XYZ file of C-alpha atoms in Angstrom:
365
model
C -6.997 -1.951 22.106
C -9.246 -1.393 25.075
C -11.864 1.331 25.063
C -11.672 1.954 28.806
C -8.760 2.328 31.179
C -8.503 0.290 34.396
C -7.687 1.927 37.705
C -3.943 1.344 38.021
C -3.466 3.782 40.899
C -2.708 1.063 43.447
C -0.088 -0.508 41.175
C 1.384 2.908 40.460
C 1.541 3.704 44.166
C 3.335 0.457 44.960
C 5.853 1.224 42.234
C 6.444 4.708 43.639
C 6.989 3.289 47.100
C 9.674 0.907 45.874
C 13.314 1.869 45.703
C 13.473 1.394 41.934
C 14.090 4.530 39.881
C 12.344 4.278 36.514
C 14.020 5.953 33.586
C 12.797 3.779 30.755
C 10.033 1.384 29.810
C 12.645 -1.382 29.887
C 13.350 -0.663 33.546
C 9.628 -0.555 34.257
C 8.947 -3.809 32.405
C 11.740 -5.637 34.242
C 10.484 -4.604 37.676
C 9.308 -7.662 39.671
C 6.611 -5.489 41.275
C 4.928 -4.768 37.938
C 1.766 -6.803 37.350
C -0.257 -4.155 35.516
C 0.683 -1.032 33.634
C 0.530 2.424 35.269
C -2.556 4.378 34.231
C -0.353 6.903 32.407
C 0.343 4.208 29.773
C -3.303 3.299 29.138
C -4.103 4.109 25.506
C -7.818 4.585 24.839
C -9.194 3.842 21.391
C -12.573 3.653 19.709
C -13.540 -0.024 19.220
C -15.379 0.926 16.008
C -12.040 1.934 14.478
C -10.241 -1.218 15.507
C -10.620 -3.554 12.543
C -7.293 -5.453 12.464
C -6.619 -8.084 9.815
C -3.835 -9.944 8.099
C -3.149 -9.077 4.442
C -5.859 -10.168 2.016
C -4.910 -12.625 -0.731
C -6.914 -10.491 -3.160
C -5.088 -7.317 -2.070
C -1.582 -8.409 -1.006
C 1.095 -6.126 0.389
C 3.252 -4.950 -2.543
C 6.648 -6.626 -2.894
C 9.328 -4.880 -4.973
C 12.396 -6.697 -6.307
C 15.124 -4.057 -6.045
C 17.521 -5.999 -8.282
C 15.240 -5.560 -11.304
C 16.030 -1.836 -11.318
C 19.606 -2.741 -12.268
C 19.887 -6.218 -13.738
C 16.423 -6.691 -15.209
C 15.494 -6.306 -18.846
C 14.195 -2.880 -19.957
C 10.649 -4.240 -19.728
C 11.269 -5.628 -16.229
C 12.746 -2.333 -15.071
C 9.837 -0.338 -16.498
C 7.330 -2.667 -14.813
C 9.209 -2.388 -11.496
C 9.030 1.420 -11.648
C 5.303 1.235 -12.370
C 4.867 -1.197 -9.467
C 6.753 1.159 -7.132
C 4.491 4.029 -8.187
C 1.361 1.940 -7.678
C 2.553 0.861 -4.202
C 3.319 4.467 -3.188
C -0.089 5.618 -4.442
C -2.319 2.813 -3.173
C -0.530 1.568 -0.046
C 2.078 4.133 0.981
C 4.613 1.384 1.595
C 6.066 -1.816 0.172
C 8.320 -4.728 1.047
C 11.737 -4.598 -0.610
C 13.621 -7.788 -1.469
C 16.889 -8.587 -3.279
C 18.443 -5.312 -2.144
C 22.091 -4.393 -1.701
C 22.375 -4.624 2.104
C 23.817 -7.940 3.359
C 21.551 -9.939 5.650
C 24.471 -10.439 8.044
C 24.890 -6.659 8.384
C 21.179 -6.152 9.076
C 21.264 -8.819 11.785
C 24.476 -7.429 13.259
C 22.977 -3.959 13.570
C 19.890 -5.308 15.346
C 22.199 -7.174 17.761
C 24.174 -3.988 18.411
C 20.982 -2.019 19.052
C 19.856 -4.666 21.523
C 23.251 -4.447 23.220
C 22.868 -0.671 23.525
C 19.509 -0.995 25.251
C 21.058 -3.582 27.589
C 23.667 -1.102 28.810
C 23.329 0.180 32.358
C 20.750 2.924 32.557
C 23.398 5.397 33.697
C 25.390 4.803 30.513
C 22.367 5.362 28.277
C 21.411 8.451 30.252
C 24.470 10.225 28.870
C 22.363 10.773 25.737
C 19.061 11.584 27.456
C 17.207 14.770 28.233
C 17.561 16.811 25.058
C 14.512 18.313 23.338
C 16.425 19.698 20.360
C 15.566 17.787 17.172
C 18.991 18.578 15.710
C 20.974 17.076 18.583
C 23.092 14.285 17.112
C 22.175 11.542 19.609
C 18.980 11.388 21.659
C 17.995 8.609 24.032
C 14.478 8.704 25.381
C 11.143 7.058 26.032
C 7.570 7.400 24.713
C 7.545 10.003 21.883
C 7.600 13.432 23.480
C 6.831 13.063 27.206
C 6.251 16.794 27.618
C 3.481 16.694 24.977
C 2.175 13.104 25.159
C -1.210 12.860 26.859
C -0.533 9.145 27.204
C 2.908 7.582 27.493
C 3.903 5.006 24.901
C 5.464 1.622 25.702
C 8.707 2.355 23.885
C 12.318 3.370 24.443
C 14.375 4.808 21.615
C 17.688 6.151 20.482
C 17.841 8.543 17.534
C 21.174 9.149 15.823
C 21.946 11.642 13.058
C 24.346 9.871 10.698
C 24.411 12.309 7.747
C 25.555 14.867 6.660
C 27.840 14.272 9.648
C 28.157 10.827 11.188
C 27.552 10.393 14.910
C 27.381 7.313 17.109
C 27.344 6.303 20.765
C 30.721 5.062 22.012
C 29.119 2.001 23.587
C 28.649 -0.903 23.169
C 31.911 -1.983 21.494
C 31.471 -2.361 17.759
C 28.311 -0.250 17.569
C 29.981 2.652 15.766
C 31.601 0.552 13.026
C 28.477 -1.519 12.401
C 26.282 1.563 12.312
C 28.637 3.378 9.910
C 28.685 0.495 7.436
C 24.928 -0.015 7.640
C 24.259 3.676 7.108
C 26.453 3.826 4.007
C 24.568 0.897 2.502
C 21.090 2.199 3.346
C 21.938 5.708 2.174
C 22.801 4.344 -1.247
C 19.697 2.153 -1.205
C 17.393 5.045 -0.337
C 18.801 7.358 -2.991
C 18.508 4.701 -5.691
C 14.906 4.011 -4.687
C 14.124 7.717 -4.906
C 15.441 7.735 -8.485
C 12.917 5.041 -9.366
C 10.190 6.941 -7.514
C 11.077 10.134 -9.407
C 10.715 8.275 -12.704
C 7.404 6.776 -11.587
C 6.112 10.349 -11.127
C 7.194 11.236 -14.666
C 10.120 13.321 -13.419
C 13.803 13.055 -14.247
C 15.503 10.286 -12.302
C 17.600 12.687 -10.249
C 14.797 15.193 -9.619
C 14.087 14.358 -5.957
C 17.767 13.815 -5.173
C 18.667 17.203 -6.667
C 15.778 19.365 -5.432
C 15.859 17.879 -1.919
C 19.648 18.444 -1.764
C 20.336 14.842 -0.736
C 24.098 15.346 -1.014
C 23.601 17.213 2.275
C 20.389 15.434 3.215
C 19.439 14.323 6.703
C 19.825 10.638 7.425
C 18.798 9.424 10.834
C 18.722 6.075 12.580
C 15.783 5.643 14.950
C 16.105 2.418 16.941
C 13.116 1.383 19.051
C 12.795 -1.111 21.902
C 9.339 -2.431 22.754
C 9.684 -4.417 25.970
C 7.173 -7.132 26.956
C 4.055 -5.509 28.418
C 1.900 -7.201 31.093
C -1.266 -5.705 29.540
C -0.597 -5.293 25.821
C -4.284 -4.775 25.082
C -4.167 -1.529 27.083
C -0.858 -0.053 25.901
C 0.528 1.213 22.601
C 4.134 1.162 21.442
C 3.623 4.098 19.084
C 0.301 5.725 18.165
C -1.011 6.016 14.609
C 1.273 8.478 12.829
C 3.134 9.289 9.641
C 6.840 10.172 9.451
C 8.784 13.238 8.374
C 11.270 12.794 5.550
C 11.000 11.125 2.149
C 11.389 7.430 2.932
C 11.698 5.296 6.039
C 13.606 2.012 5.604
C 12.560 -0.292 8.438
C 14.011 -3.583 9.674
C 12.854 -5.673 12.642
C 14.128 -8.468 14.866
C 11.628 -11.125 13.824
C 8.933 -10.049 16.305
C 5.783 -8.629 14.746
C 4.123 -5.437 15.934
C 3.954 -3.096 12.942
C 0.481 -2.294 11.629
C -0.352 -0.012 8.681
C -3.650 1.658 7.882
C -5.024 0.568 4.503
C -8.596 1.052 3.313
C -9.716 1.856 6.883
C -8.266 -1.385 8.240
C -5.162 -2.023 10.305
C -3.020 -4.549 8.435
C -0.493 -6.683 10.300
C 2.920 -6.498 8.630
C 5.070 -9.541 9.265
C 8.708 -9.250 10.286
C 10.382 -10.902 7.297
C 14.121 -11.720 7.391
C 16.382 -9.915 4.900
C 13.584 -7.599 3.856
C 13.059 -3.858 4.229
C 9.682 -2.333 4.913
C 9.825 0.901 2.880
C 7.418 3.541 4.200
C 6.430 6.618 2.208
C 6.901 9.669 4.446
C 5.328 13.116 4.591
C 7.826 14.956 2.418
C 7.376 12.526 -0.462
C 3.628 13.099 -0.254
C 4.292 16.852 -0.450
C 6.731 16.604 -3.390
C 4.245 14.421 -5.295
C 1.488 16.953 -4.477
C -0.542 14.249 -2.795
C -0.354 11.586 -5.491
C 1.774 9.383 -3.243
C 0.531 8.993 0.325
C 2.607 8.895 3.470
C 1.430 5.824 5.317
C -0.189 6.000 8.745
C 1.231 3.229 10.901
C 1.516 2.221 14.552
C 3.367 -0.198 16.813
C 1.472 -2.612 19.051
C 3.134 -4.484 21.909
C 3.268 -8.040 23.227
C 3.345 -9.662 26.646
C 5.733 -12.365 25.444
C 8.570 -10.968 23.372
C 10.822 -7.939 23.054
C 10.500 -6.245 19.694
C 13.230 -4.156 18.107
C 12.786 -2.014 15.024
C 15.429 0.102 13.328
C 14.226 2.841 11.008
C 16.502 4.687 8.595
C 15.041 8.082 7.738
C 16.060 9.384 4.294
C 15.208 13.070 4.241
C 15.936 16.435 2.600
C 18.661 18.706 3.926
C 17.559 20.620 7.003
C 17.444 23.957 5.128
C 15.577 22.663 2.077
C 12.113 24.115 1.589
C 9.937 21.121 0.740
C 7.066 21.912 -1.611
C 5.188 20.221 -4.454
C 7.244 19.619 -7.606
C 6.471 22.446 -10.026
C 6.357 19.938 -12.900
C 3.379 18.217 -11.229
C 1.343 21.372 -10.643
C -1.242 22.978 -12.883
C -2.972 25.981 -11.352
C -6.255 25.093 -13.029
C -6.443 21.302 -12.902
C -3.923 20.348 -10.209
C -3.000 23.306 -7.975
C -0.462 23.009 -5.179
C -2.007 21.142 -2.252
C 0.677 21.987 0.335
C 2.591 25.074 1.388
C 6.372 24.971 1.355
C 8.223 24.640 4.647
C 11.847 24.144 5.648
C 12.581 20.599 6.737
C 14.017 21.790 10.050
C 10.851 23.774 10.766
C 8.700 20.762 9.890
C 10.614 18.592 12.372
C 10.162 21.233 15.058
C 6.446 21.367 14.253
C 6.279 17.608 14.762
C 8.107 17.840 18.087
C 5.782 20.498 19.479
C 2.504 18.916 18.377
C 0.401 16.033 19.557
C 1.381 13.016 17.454
C -1.641 11.312 15.915
C -2.374 10.342 12.324
C -1.287 13.057 9.908
C -1.697 15.846 12.448
C 1.551 17.528 11.368
C 1.140 17.096 7.607
C -2.379 18.508 7.836
C -0.935 21.815 9.075
C 0.825 22.423 5.745
C -2.056 21.169 3.632
C -3.858 23.876 1.636
């Protein structure tokens, strides 16, 4: 990322003087007049903090074989649970293989998401404009334009799919594909949380039960990162952690995800038929800080369009999320976070500047 911002005022002025009405980064990126990004998208970073590397052979990204939780020997299952715990503690994420979601369904959903973003802007705008985090469908750009000091090179649609299922009516087939995908990933997320509960020394159903996952929030957040003429100056999403317990991420084969590990940004490849499972803020809270929500960001490219689809597995909106009482000892391991309703936490995220763990830090004792 660049440490200084170029003067893009002339480019911005020429854009304003054109007849094009910009409502999304996609519209902006497809404009023939665009040769440099508007200054409002210039993301300034400290070069000293910009060590970016590929995974180290001596410290590889954890890979978890989901099937071993069910068809492995008792020793294999026990080792897999230990490996999950180690990944959550040391990395805050892992790659998940041999899961229960068909590759064809994952690819079909990505295609449907791409088709949604290719709708006419007027059709997508039917879902735009809302600031309410509980609205069932929200189409937008950047993260929170009213709060963002810098705009991010990203368009998104967020859809609440549980406890009540919602979906855009267009494009054809989107609703059915989304419904099937969400059923599969909901089951996947809940089964993973059973293994995570066990890795913490809790009963397998502890997180599921105390976070009220029968009525839990499940959300699809689909992101479009259009080609950017100056990718070294822009950012798709800034460094941040997520609300919820887990984030199950798939991509379209274009890289752009980076995670912060040992003060380095690690490139995470877009691997077919694989989920990137990110530990989120509420799992860090429940574990009383033993497991770490991972800080991650999205960088952009001048060559390819990147799509990511995140499935947020989260507590019910009225659940007060706090450290598990079984993991707390007032003398040796006191509670490190205050309890807060999930809905209030999401609102806190919406009304704050998004950077690093800025939201989680507000409930840290």
